[in-house]
C-alpha cells in the first residue's frame, strides 16, 4: 500500500510538504491529476502517479508540459471532476496561456493549481515570485507555512474553488514543499471506482470569443469581490492585536517570525497578522489590523507583494502607520530568508539592541574545494559531450562553436573540462536560440537538449528551424527518462515500468526523420562508431539532429534492483 | 537550547542525508517531540553539497541560521568545515573523517586540504567534537552505504539530544526497508559504541 494511504483519520505522520499536499488532495477526492515535473514540486506528481496505479478511482498523467497538464486538469474540472495540476514556478509561465483564460471560463468541480516557487534558485534558473500570477489572473491564492497547513489548505482549496467556480492557486516555496513536519491526517475519499464526469455544453461559458470573454471578465471581478470577503474572514488569516508595532507575514516566514517573537521576548507586545489566504488581498482585515499601529514590518520572501498591498490600504484609509519592508531596506528582495535575518529585521523594527549569534572561529579554515553538482559516474551525457567535442576538435571548430543548452542534468556540461554550455533561458530554448544564433552569427552552432525537454518545448522551434532554413546541429540526449527531477516517464523511453508498457514508444529519431531532417542515432558509449556517424552532420553545419540514445545509469539501476 | 534543538546534517549527494534526517525526525516523533525539517532536492543532489536542517521542540523554523546549530553532523570532513559557521560556539560536532573527493579535485581544478591538522584544530574550536571513520564502521556493519546510519548511531551515543536509544531503533524499524534493517541496526550500534568509547 502506498504510504500516503496508510494513515487513518486522526493519525499523525511526518510528511514532506509535497506529500501533505497529495494527502490533502486524496482527502478532497481529487479524481484527475496532470503535471510536468519540476523541483521543488516534483514529489507531488511522483506520488500521484504511483497512487494512480493503485487506486482505480484516480487518474494521473505526466503530461508533456505544464500547458498540456493545465488543459487536462481544466477540462476535467469543467466536466465535474476535481482536478489538480502542479508545477514549479517557471512551469506556470508555460501554462500561463491557458491559465489566464481559465480564470474567465472557470470550473465546475474544484481545481487546484500548485505552484512551487524556488527563492534562492536551489534548482531553478530564476526566482520569480508567482504570487503575481494570482494578481494577474484574478484567481484566489492560498499560501501554507508548514506541511500541516499544506494538507489542510489543499482540502480547503478544492472547496473554495468549487464555491467560486474558479481554479485556486496553492503557492508553496522550497522551504514548504521540502519541509518535513508532523501532519494530522484526515479522512480519505473513496477511490474504489473511477466515475466519469459529464461536460455540459454552454457556448456563453466555455468559448471565450470576444463577446463571451468581455462578460466573463465582469463575472471574474464579481467573484474576486466575493473571494476578498472570504479572505477577510478566513481562518487562514489570523490577527492578534497587542502593541503599536505589528508584523504582517505569510508563507514559510510565519515560522521565522513566531520563533523570533519568542526569542526576542515580544510575545506580549507585538501585533501579528498571519496571512495564508493572500489573494484577493483582504483589505478590510488589513485596515482593521493597521489602524492604531505606529509601525508595521512586512515579512515576505522575494517581491514586496504584501508590502505594496498594505501601502495601498494605508493610502486609501488615510492611516498614519509606517510600513517597513523592502523599500525601507528592512529585508532583501532577493533569495530566501533565514530565521536570523527575520529576527534582525524584527529587532530593528522594535528598535531593540540585537546582535546576531556568534559562531566559532573559522579564520583558520583554508579555501575549501568547491563541490558543484556533477554528471554522475558513467553518465551517458558525458560520453556524448566527449564524442561531439572530439569531432569538432578534428574539424578545428571546438572553441569557435556556440553551444546553446537546455534544462536538465546535462546543463552540467557547462563545467570544465567539458565546457559545452554557452546559452540558456528556459525549457526548449536550446533550439529556439540556435535559430537566432544561426541568423545573427557566422559561428557554428551545436545545441543540446534532453528527451523530456525535447517533447516539452523542443518540437515547435525545430519545425521553425526547418521551415526558416536555420543551420545548426541539435543533439538530443535521450536517456529515456526525466532524470533530474526523479526519473519520470517520457514518450521515447523503451525501458519503462510495467504499467506503461501498453503505451506507444514515440521515437525522437523517427520523428525528426519524418520531418525530413538529416538525423543519426548513436550509442554514445560506442565512441568510434558514434564519431563516424556524427561527423557528416557536424561538418555540414546544416540543420541536422543527432539522437544519443542510452538510458540514465541511475534509472537503469532501478530496473536491475 | 532550552527552547529547542537545532541539528544541521551535511554531506555529499548520494551519502544518504535524507534517510538520516527522516529517521532522526521519526525518532523525535516517537519521543513525542515537535519536529520540523527541510531538505534540498533536485539538482543539488548530483554529487553536490547536501544539507538537512532538523529542529526539535520549541522551534518552528525548519532552517538554521549562522551561529544557531546546536549539533552538526557531517558525513564528510570538508563539509563539516564548510558548515562550521552555522554552529553555535558551544555546539557538538559529529564528523566522519573519510573524505569524498570532489570531481573538481580529481580533474585537477581544486585541491583537497590536508585533513589531520584541520580536524585537530576543529577539536580545539569545538571541544565537543567526535571524529570517527564512518566508512570503516559502515563496512564493518556490512556496507559502506550505511555510513549515514553509523553517524545516526554516533549522534544517539553522544546523548546530546533528549532522544533515547530505543526511540532511534524504533524509528529505524519504521523507516528502513525490512531487507536492510539488520545491516542498519549493526551500523547504528557501531556508531553508538564508537562515541561511547570516545567519551
XYZ file of C-alpha atoms in Angstrom:
760
model
C 0.000 0.000 0.000
C 1.246 3.469 -0.833
C 2.471 5.131 2.408
C 0.152 8.122 1.910
C -2.874 5.804 2.006
C -1.915 4.110 5.263
C -2.691 6.772 7.878
C -6.245 6.686 9.197
C -8.189 9.766 10.177
C -6.512 11.481 13.125
C -3.166 9.684 12.691
C -0.005 11.753 12.782
C 2.745 11.317 10.241
C 5.996 13.048 9.438
C 5.341 14.277 5.895
C 7.105 16.363 3.322
C 5.125 19.473 2.354
C 4.573 17.959 -1.092
C 3.352 14.694 0.442
C 0.972 16.646 2.647
C -0.487 18.296 -0.469
C -1.074 14.872 -2.012
C -2.690 13.615 1.186
C -4.926 16.699 1.282
C -5.918 16.122 -2.348
C -6.769 12.477 -1.592
C -8.930 13.581 1.310
C -10.636 16.086 -1.007
C -11.357 13.370 -3.549
C -9.210 14.582 -6.429
C -10.083 12.472 -9.497
C -7.732 13.729 -12.192
C -4.156 14.896 -11.832
C -1.792 16.048 -14.563
C 1.653 17.548 -14.202
C 5.051 18.075 -15.709
C 7.756 17.515 -13.081
C 9.897 20.340 -11.752
C 11.754 20.856 -8.485
C 10.508 21.768 -5.891
C 7.096 20.414 -6.965
C 8.149 17.001 -8.337
C 7.184 14.700 -5.446
C 3.528 15.699 -5.820
C 3.387 14.216 -9.319
C 5.530 11.222 -8.352
C 3.152 10.246 -5.558
C 0.003 10.860 -7.598
C 1.481 8.756 -10.406
C 2.233 5.868 -8.034
C -1.167 6.241 -6.375
C -2.986 6.165 -9.705
C -1.529 2.674 -10.328
C -3.070 1.559 -7.070
C -6.395 3.412 -6.930
C -8.947 2.736 -9.657
C -10.698 5.986 -8.744
C -7.715 8.213 -9.542
C -6.293 9.201 -12.927
C -2.891 10.822 -13.201
C -0.623 11.572 -16.125
C 2.774 13.112 -16.572
C 1.828 15.385 -19.452
C 4.447 16.558 -21.971
C 4.463 20.041 -20.488
C 2.727 22.267 -17.963
C 0.459 23.871 -20.540
C -0.963 20.495 -21.539
C -1.236 19.455 -17.886
C -3.174 22.638 -17.112
C -5.540 21.974 -20.017
C -6.083 18.344 -18.972
C -6.921 19.407 -15.421
C -9.111 22.291 -16.621
C -11.206 20.059 -18.879
C -11.627 17.531 -16.071
C -12.821 20.267 -13.719
C -15.155 21.592 -16.429
C -16.593 18.064 -16.645
C -17.315 17.961 -12.937
C -14.251 16.037 -11.689
C -11.998 17.515 -9.049
C -8.566 18.023 -10.554
C -5.081 19.114 -9.642
C -2.058 20.239 -11.575
C 1.294 21.064 -10.048
C 4.431 22.654 -11.383
C 7.494 24.589 -10.429
C 7.245 28.381 -10.610
C 8.600 28.675 -14.168
C 6.220 25.915 -15.216
C 3.377 28.349 -14.712
C 4.973 30.572 -17.358
C 4.488 27.685 -19.784
C 0.924 27.153 -18.578
C 0.128 30.859 -18.252
C -1.713 30.997 -21.562
C -4.484 28.547 -20.684
C -4.410 29.628 -17.043
C -5.226 33.293 -17.598
C -8.262 32.461 -19.705
C -9.274 29.586 -17.444
C -9.825 32.316 -14.858
C -12.522 33.677 -17.194
C -14.313 30.454 -18.091
C -13.825 28.935 -14.635
C -14.534 25.396 -13.489
C -17.426 23.246 -12.272
C -15.630 20.899 -9.884
C -12.762 22.113 -7.740
C -9.413 22.631 -9.440
C -6.160 23.321 -7.618
C -3.054 24.692 -9.315
C 0.031 24.127 -7.192
C 2.925 26.431 -7.998
C 6.154 25.737 -6.117
C 8.443 28.747 -6.080
C 12.179 28.464 -5.531
C 13.627 31.502 -3.717
C 17.446 31.291 -3.843
C 17.225 29.263 -7.103
C 18.170 25.971 -5.401
C 17.327 24.174 -8.626
C 15.991 26.852 -10.937
C 17.063 29.415 -13.470
C 15.285 32.311 -11.767
C 13.480 33.143 -8.522
C 10.344 34.763 -9.944
C 7.550 35.418 -7.475
C 4.438 33.609 -8.684
C 2.140 35.446 -6.311
C 1.865 37.931 -9.162
C 0.101 35.237 -11.183
C -2.734 35.422 -8.684
C -2.982 39.149 -9.204
C -2.547 38.823 -12.970
C -5.235 36.162 -13.323
C -7.606 37.248 -10.548
C -7.611 33.700 -9.161
C -7.650 33.152 -5.366
C -4.384 32.086 -3.727
C -3.530 30.171 -0.573
C -0.034 30.010 0.911
C 0.779 27.351 3.506
C 3.576 27.890 6.048
C 4.039 24.257 7.085
C 3.272 20.732 5.821
C 0.301 20.587 8.201
C -1.152 23.721 6.641
C -0.343 22.374 3.185
C -2.604 19.380 3.785
C -5.464 21.369 5.260
C -5.224 24.181 2.720
C -5.292 21.747 -0.200
C -8.516 20.339 1.169
C -9.932 23.840 1.581
C -8.657 24.944 -1.846
C -10.942 22.389 -3.519
C -13.957 23.660 -1.576
C -13.112 27.274 -2.307
C -12.604 26.507 -5.991
C -15.966 24.797 -6.233
C -17.733 27.559 -4.365
C -16.356 30.289 -6.637
C -16.193 28.122 -9.783
C -12.622 29.328 -10.198
C -9.325 27.465 -10.088
C -7.374 28.158 -6.895
C -3.611 28.646 -6.656
C -1.806 26.849 -3.859
C 1.561 28.566 -3.727
C 4.470 26.983 -1.892
C 8.185 27.685 -1.766
C 11.093 25.255 -1.474
C 11.091 25.509 2.332
C 7.442 24.488 2.442
C 7.477 21.876 -0.324
C 10.644 20.308 1.034
C 9.975 20.876 4.703
C 9.016 17.830 6.709
C 6.695 18.210 9.627
C 4.067 16.438 11.664
C 0.749 16.220 9.818
C -2.509 15.016 11.320
C -4.309 13.175 8.546
C -7.997 13.458 7.758
C -10.388 11.000 6.172
C -9.560 9.666 2.723
C -12.127 9.955 -0.046
C -13.480 6.810 -1.692
C -11.335 5.673 -4.621
C -12.882 2.324 -5.432
C -14.363 3.471 -8.747
C -13.494 5.997 -11.410
C -16.837 7.638 -12.088
C -16.753 9.639 -15.271
C -17.891 13.242 -15.262
C -20.071 14.922 -17.840
C -19.331 18.039 -19.820
C -22.389 20.275 -20.195
C -22.155 22.426 -23.301
C -22.598 26.143 -22.746
C -21.417 28.490 -25.503
C -21.686 31.530 -23.265
C -19.375 29.935 -20.743
C -16.716 27.784 -22.344
C -15.940 29.619 -25.595
C -14.338 32.970 -24.774
C -14.959 34.685 -28.104
C -14.843 38.445 -27.512
C -18.494 38.852 -26.571
C -18.297 35.992 -24.069
C -14.853 36.980 -22.771
C -15.999 40.525 -22.016
C -18.859 39.154 -19.942
C -16.725 36.534 -18.236
C -14.212 39.172 -17.191
C -17.031 41.000 -15.413
C -18.057 37.722 -13.743
C -14.463 37.118 -12.658
C -14.292 40.525 -10.991
C -17.549 39.847 -9.156
C -16.153 36.566 -7.922
C -12.925 38.275 -6.885
C -15.048 40.574 -4.764
C -16.723 37.600 -3.103
C -13.325 35.936 -2.646
C -11.967 39.056 -0.941
C -14.777 38.905 1.597
C -14.000 35.235 2.198
C -10.309 36.064 2.631
C -11.112 38.827 5.129
C -12.852 36.390 7.464
C -10.873 33.272 6.576
C -9.475 31.144 9.385
C -6.245 31.142 7.348
C -5.796 34.826 8.070
C -5.194 35.279 11.784
C -4.907 38.599 13.570
C -3.618 39.281 17.067
C -3.635 42.910 18.173
C -1.333 43.796 21.046
C 1.072 46.737 20.966
C 1.605 49.535 18.434
C 4.243 47.672 16.447
C 2.987 44.996 14.112
C 4.160 42.365 11.655
C 2.385 41.119 8.558
C 3.777 37.816 7.307
C 2.945 34.900 5.021
C 4.413 31.600 3.866
C 7.393 29.911 5.490
C 8.386 33.228 7.092
C 5.477 32.780 9.536
C 7.679 30.240 11.319
C 10.656 32.589 11.369
C 8.535 35.396 12.820
C 6.952 33.208 15.510
C 10.378 31.935 16.599
C 11.825 35.458 16.614
C 8.922 36.806 18.673
C 9.626 34.202 21.304
C 13.399 34.606 21.271
C 13.205 38.390 21.477
C 10.588 38.196 24.249
C 7.962 40.152 22.300
C 5.002 37.835 22.984
C 3.067 40.471 24.908
C 3.882 43.432 22.706
C 3.825 42.508 19.054
C 0.681 42.706 16.953
C 0.550 39.961 14.322
C -1.279 39.416 11.074
C -0.513 35.938 9.738
C -1.758 35.592 6.178
C -2.474 32.294 4.412
C -5.290 33.405 2.061
C -3.343 36.135 0.305
C -5.262 36.789 -2.901
C -7.566 38.627 -3.219
C -5.794 40.723 -0.627
C -8.083 41.040 2.420
C -8.121 44.842 2.513
C -10.720 45.262 5.238
C -8.853 42.901 7.550
C -5.577 44.674 6.813
C -7.188 48.057 7.535
C -8.503 46.785 10.851
C -5.062 45.469 11.716
C -3.166 48.579 10.697
C -5.439 51.098 12.375
C -3.868 52.268 15.601
C -0.440 50.813 14.796
C 2.622 53.056 14.650
C 4.874 50.792 12.631
C 4.345 47.598 10.733
C 7.076 45.301 9.421
C 6.222 43.178 6.396
C 7.992 39.814 6.241
C 7.705 38.097 2.865
C 10.318 36.480 0.633
C 11.031 37.903 -2.820
C 8.884 40.761 -4.110
C 7.132 43.416 -1.959
C 3.772 41.873 -2.804
C 2.025 42.243 0.553
C 4.014 45.371 1.309
C 2.607 47.254 -1.661
C -0.918 45.983 -0.987
C -0.603 47.279 2.585
C 0.663 50.640 1.381
C -2.439 50.926 -0.819
C -4.614 50.258 2.237
C -2.709 52.898 4.214
C -3.226 55.440 1.427
C -6.891 54.611 0.856
C -7.795 54.720 4.527
C -5.566 57.673 5.349
C -3.802 55.728 8.111
C -0.683 57.044 9.836
C 1.115 53.705 10.288
C 4.564 53.453 8.763
C 5.017 50.326 6.628
C 8.516 48.879 6.974
C 9.579 46.479 4.299
C 11.850 46.065 1.351
C 11.556 49.636 0.137
C 12.781 50.771 3.561
C 15.671 48.262 3.495
C 14.457 46.058 6.355
C 14.590 42.877 4.309
C 16.055 41.948 0.924
C 14.064 41.478 -2.253
C 16.146 38.506 -3.358
C 16.963 34.982 -2.081
C 15.192 33.012 0.586
C 15.154 34.290 4.156
C 16.608 32.544 7.157
C 15.413 32.876 10.743
C 18.303 35.122 11.814
C 17.586 37.615 9.061
C 13.978 37.924 10.161
C 14.971 38.209 13.824
C 17.296 41.060 12.944
C 14.610 42.905 10.969
C 12.134 42.468 13.793
C 14.636 43.749 16.355
C 15.291 46.767 14.147
C 11.564 47.486 13.792
C 11.324 47.359 17.594
C 14.479 49.417 17.988
C 15.982 46.660 20.118
C 19.694 46.231 20.601
C 20.347 42.975 18.805
C 23.489 41.163 17.820
C 23.381 38.052 15.651
C 24.630 34.899 17.396
C 28.367 34.397 17.406
C 29.759 31.425 15.616
C 33.047 29.571 16.138
C 36.278 30.984 14.741
C 36.528 29.963 11.085
C 39.549 32.090 10.132
C 41.833 29.039 10.206
C 39.867 27.156 7.546
C 41.678 27.215 4.191
C 39.867 27.678 0.906
C 37.815 24.524 0.525
C 37.396 22.731 -2.789
C 34.051 23.606 -4.358
C 31.622 20.772 -4.820
C 29.252 21.761 -7.577
C 26.793 19.099 -8.711
C 28.325 16.996 -11.477
C 27.264 14.408 -14.005
C 27.115 11.006 -12.299
C 29.850 8.383 -12.823
C 29.037 6.531 -16.031
C 26.501 9.140 -17.195
C 25.850 8.759 -20.953
C 25.645 12.554 -21.379
C 29.344 12.867 -20.597
C 30.147 10.329 -23.334
C 28.033 12.233 -25.844
C 29.677 15.530 -24.960
C 33.105 13.941 -25.351
C 32.461 12.449 -28.748
C 30.932 15.666 -30.093
C 33.861 17.619 -28.679
C 36.336 15.254 -30.294
C 34.799 15.523 -33.755
C 34.554 19.317 -33.502
C 38.201 19.427 -32.445
C 39.135 17.434 -35.561
C 37.188 19.974 -37.598
C 39.031 22.787 -35.810
C 35.700 24.149 -34.571
C 35.680 23.152 -30.886
C 36.453 26.606 -29.493
C 34.507 28.650 -32.055
C 31.258 26.717 -31.726
C 28.316 28.169 -29.789
C 26.697 25.574 -27.527
C 23.117 26.532 -26.662
C 21.966 24.227 -23.879
C 18.745 23.368 -22.102
C 17.157 22.407 -18.790
C 18.227 19.055 -17.371
C 21.161 17.212 -15.802
C 23.124 17.896 -18.983
C 23.190 21.630 -18.207
C 26.128 20.492 -16.047
C 28.043 20.170 -19.316
C 28.919 23.809 -18.596
C 31.565 22.697 -16.094
C 35.179 22.090 -17.017
C 36.576 20.009 -18.550
C 33.568 19.804 -20.906
C 32.597 23.485 -21.028
C 29.925 22.819 -23.633
C 27.084 25.055 -22.496
C 27.021 28.704 -23.527
C 23.464 29.981 -23.521
C 20.264 29.042 -21.705
C 16.927 30.673 -20.987
C 14.279 28.060 -20.303
C 12.837 24.714 -21.373
C 13.348 24.334 -25.124
C 15.460 27.461 -25.524
C 18.406 25.479 -26.910
C 16.524 25.036 -30.171
C 14.905 28.463 -30.406
C 18.111 30.290 -29.511
C 20.054 28.152 -32.027
C 17.692 29.569 -34.679
C 18.598 33.075 -33.535
C 22.356 32.441 -33.379
C 22.146 30.992 -36.874
C 20.707 34.280 -38.140
C 22.849 36.593 -36.054
C 26.311 34.979 -36.370
C 28.525 33.007 -38.693
C 29.605 30.768 -35.831
C 28.972 27.048 -35.846
C 26.122 26.056 -33.539
C 25.684 22.787 -31.704
C 22.688 22.763 -29.370
C 21.961 20.205 -26.639
C 18.546 19.176 -25.368
C 17.253 16.234 -23.311
C 14.484 13.848 -24.351
C 11.872 15.151 -21.940
C 12.739 18.775 -22.726
C 12.536 17.986 -26.454
C 8.944 16.782 -26.062
C 8.160 19.652 -23.684
C 9.242 22.618 -25.794
C 11.770 21.490 -28.400
C 9.441 20.467 -31.226
C 7.924 23.829 -32.316
C 11.347 25.552 -32.588
C 12.753 22.561 -34.535
C 9.934 22.910 -37.069
C 10.677 26.621 -37.147
C 14.336 25.878 -37.882
C 13.436 23.563 -40.739
C 10.925 25.947 -42.276
C 13.067 29.073 -41.900
C 16.228 27.329 -43.080
C 18.328 27.834 -39.945
C 21.595 25.929 -39.692
C 22.696 24.095 -36.580
C 23.182 20.642 -35.157
C 20.747 19.609 -32.462
C 21.982 16.881 -30.144
C 19.119 15.151 -28.351
C 20.435 13.473 -25.218
C 17.847 10.699 -24.946
C 18.474 8.939 -21.637
C 14.910 7.581 -21.667
C 13.740 9.443 -18.595
C 13.246 12.840 -16.976
C 16.330 12.224 -14.896
C 16.930 15.372 -12.919
C 13.516 15.516 -11.286
C 13.463 11.863 -10.257
C 13.030 9.645 -13.344
C 9.555 10.437 -14.527
C 8.451 8.719 -17.765
C 8.946 10.159 -21.271
C 7.248 9.082 -24.510
C 10.533 7.933 -26.114
C 11.544 5.507 -23.370
C 11.877 1.849 -24.228
C 12.987 0.921 -20.734
C 9.763 1.559 -18.863
C 7.839 0.302 -15.844
C 5.160 -2.370 -16.294
C 2.077 -0.105 -16.160
C 3.399 1.959 -19.077
C 4.201 -0.985 -21.368
C 0.859 -0.576 -23.168
C 1.659 2.959 -24.300
C 3.405 3.576 -27.628
C 7.115 4.350 -27.832
C 7.497 7.661 -29.646
C 10.914 7.653 -31.289
C 12.647 11.022 -31.480
C 14.797 9.723 -34.338
C 11.782 8.688 -36.416
C 10.050 11.953 -35.613
C 12.974 14.023 -36.910
C 13.423 11.763 -39.930
C 9.731 12.177 -40.619
C 10.260 15.913 -40.881
C 12.978 15.240 -43.435
C 15.828 16.473 -41.240
C 19.136 14.565 -41.600
C 19.192 12.504 -38.398
C 21.504 9.901 -36.915
C 21.054 7.835 -33.799
C 24.160 6.903 -31.839
C 25.121 4.864 -28.819
C 27.401 7.330 -27.020
C 29.331 4.540 -25.294
C 30.499 3.252 -28.705
C 32.892 6.120 -29.240
C 34.373 5.159 -32.599
C 31.133 4.298 -34.336
C 29.450 7.340 -32.839
C 32.202 9.657 -34.098
C 31.916 8.195 -37.619
C 28.147 8.581 -37.567
C 28.036 12.200 -36.446
C 30.957 13.549 -38.489
C 28.906 14.219 -41.670
C 26.200 16.125 -39.760
C 28.656 18.190 -37.734
C 30.851 19.032 -40.698
C 27.921 20.006 -42.938
C 26.921 22.751 -40.489
C 23.370 22.500 -41.905
C 20.320 21.595 -39.855
C 20.761 18.087 -38.529
C 19.854 16.044 -35.498
C 21.975 13.603 -33.501
C 19.987 11.418 -31.134
C 22.297 9.987 -28.466
C 20.323 7.120 -27.009
C 21.409 5.430 -23.774
C 19.476 5.151 -20.535
C 20.406 7.186 -17.464
C 22.625 4.965 -15.300
C 20.591 5.635 -12.165
C 17.344 4.927 -13.998
C 18.719 1.702 -15.456
C 19.856 0.610 -11.997
C 16.259 0.793 -10.750
C 15.287 -1.928 -13.195
C 18.079 -4.222 -12.066
C 17.145 -3.836 -8.427
C 18.992 25.444 23.944
C 16.152 25.482 26.437
C 13.882 26.468 23.570
C 14.655 23.512 21.361
C 17.355 21.772 19.399
C 18.721 22.614 16.010
C 20.588 19.879 14.169
C 22.377 20.520 10.910
C 23.322 17.446 8.868
C 25.687 17.956 5.946
C 27.308 15.728 3.388
C 27.567 14.938 -0.275
C 24.764 13.905 -2.642
C 24.371 10.140 -2.514
C 25.515 9.716 1.107
C 22.003 9.306 2.415
C 21.427 12.552 4.296
C 17.708 12.377 3.527
C 17.353 8.977 5.172
C 19.439 10.185 8.108
C 17.088 13.094 8.725
C 13.938 11.061 8.200
C 14.993 8.564 10.853
C 16.006 11.350 13.231
C 12.656 13.082 12.692
C 10.794 9.840 13.234
C 12.746 9.253 16.469
C 11.658 12.678 17.680
C 8.077 11.785 16.821
C 8.426 8.533 18.794
C 9.530 10.575 21.827
C 6.640 12.994 21.385
C 8.742 15.991 20.344
C 7.525 18.504 17.816
C 9.793 18.271 14.799
C 10.323 20.213 11.611
C 12.969 19.867 8.960
C 13.902 20.931 5.498
C 15.908 19.385 2.744
C 17.086 20.345 -0.688
C 16.243 18.016 -3.564
C 16.845 18.005 -7.282
C 19.996 19.154 -8.999
C 21.776 19.822 -5.708
C 21.913 16.087 -5.137
C 24.071 15.300 -8.158
C 27.292 14.891 -6.170
C 26.952 18.368 -4.740
C 26.750 19.537 -1.147
C 23.591 18.333 0.565
C 22.260 19.578 3.853
C 19.306 18.839 6.026
C 18.026 21.078 8.813
C 16.214 19.370 11.679
C 14.659 21.241 14.601
C 13.087 19.669 17.679
C 10.970 21.005 20.487
C 10.036 24.655 20.735
C 11.406 25.706 17.350
C 9.218 26.097 14.282
C 11.640 27.356 11.648
C 12.788 24.418 9.540
C 16.006 26.196 8.630
C 19.108 27.033 10.655
C 20.845 30.419 10.528
C 24.569 31.096 11.021
C 25.591 30.585 14.651
C 22.431 28.659 15.536
C 23.096 24.929 15.125
C 23.321 23.046 18.424
C 24.578 19.926 16.703
C 26.494 19.488 13.474
C 26.539 16.039 11.919
C 28.903 15.833 8.964
C 29.083 12.770 6.750
C 32.194 14.221 5.124
C 35.033 16.167 6.809
C 35.388 19.079 4.375
C 31.631 19.606 4.601
C 31.996 19.869 8.397
C 34.453 22.742 7.901
C 32.262 24.385 5.283
C 29.281 24.353 7.654
C 31.156 25.405 10.807
C 29.843 28.994 10.681
C 26.304 27.664 11.061
C 27.172 26.312 14.554
C 26.824 27.883 17.973
C 30.136 28.339 19.769
C 29.154 25.549 22.176
C 27.890 23.164 19.512
C 28.552 19.439 19.405
C 30.045 18.129 16.167
C 29.953 14.541 14.958
C 32.158 14.103 11.936
C 33.003 11.213 9.673
C 36.643 11.626 8.706
C 36.587 9.787 5.376
C 36.949 12.219 2.505
C 34.740 12.219 -0.555
C 36.991 13.883 -3.095
C 35.104 16.360 -5.316
C 35.201 15.839 -9.075
C 36.916 19.220 -9.440
C 39.820 17.925 -7.342
C 40.018 14.754 -9.435
C 40.113 16.957 -12.535
C 42.992 18.935 -11.040
C 40.970 22.152 -10.786
C 41.000 22.414 -6.989
C 42.901 20.910 -4.075
C 41.608 18.859 -1.194
C 43.107 20.108 2.075
C 45.396 18.109 4.353
C 42.872 16.905 6.910
C 44.686 15.858 10.134
C 45.774 19.353 11.283
C 42.377 20.801 10.367
C 40.477 18.151 12.282
C 42.820 18.700 15.249
C 42.019 22.415 15.102
C 38.303 21.648 14.870
C 38.575 19.828 18.195
C 40.020 22.921 19.841
C 37.422 25.258 18.330
C 34.516 22.964 19.184
C 35.655 20.935 22.204
C 32.678 18.650 21.872
C 33.758 17.151 18.579
C 33.570 13.440 17.871
C 35.625 12.182 14.971
C 35.050 8.711 13.598
C 35.764 6.774 10.468
C 32.188 6.312 9.362
C 33.144 4.295 6.308
C 35.217 1.766 8.255
C 32.406 1.230 10.694
C 29.816 1.022 7.917
C 31.915 -1.588 6.113
C 32.245 -3.489 9.350
C 28.452 -3.457 9.555
C 28.231 -4.885 6.054
C 28.130 -1.980 3.595
C 29.899 1.355 3.153
C 26.488 2.758 2.246
C 25.390 2.501 5.875
C 27.626 5.484 6.730
C 24.543 7.642 7.346
C 23.207 5.225 9.951
C 26.640 4.922 11.614
C 26.507 8.690 12.135
C 22.954 8.396 13.413
C 24.208 5.874 15.982
C 27.025 8.251 16.900
C 24.508 11.067 17.374
C 22.437 8.828 19.652
C 25.576 7.768 21.545
C 26.631 11.360 22.141
C 23.372 11.820 24.104
C 23.293 15.463 23.094
C 19.610 15.140 22.151
C 16.839 14.186 24.559
C 16.020 11.097 22.485
C 16.506 7.590 23.822
C 18.363 4.845 22.013
C 15.082 2.923 21.857
C 13.422 5.824 20.018
C 16.132 5.744 17.355
C 15.800 1.973 16.985
C 12.029 2.197 16.664
C 12.455 4.944 14.067
C 14.880 2.773 12.091
C 12.369 -0.060 12.119
C 9.683 2.301 10.809
C 11.709 3.907 8.050
C 14.217 1.349 6.784
C 13.147 -1.390 4.376
C 12.996 -4.756 6.228
C 15.662 -6.273 3.961
C 18.211 -3.689 5.101
C 17.162 -3.479 8.744
C 19.745 -5.831 10.246
C 22.585 -4.135 8.409
C 21.377 -0.748 9.595
C 20.922 -1.889 13.184
C 24.535 -3.124 13.163
C 25.722 0.169 11.656
C 23.768 2.142 14.245
C 25.281 0.149 17.085
C 28.845 0.537 15.798
C 28.396 4.322 15.615
C 26.800 4.355 19.047
C 29.638 2.362 20.627
C 32.322 4.415 18.865
C 31.105 7.599 20.516
C 30.609 5.949 23.909
C 34.195 4.702 23.907
C 35.454 8.150 22.887
C 33.707 9.789 25.839
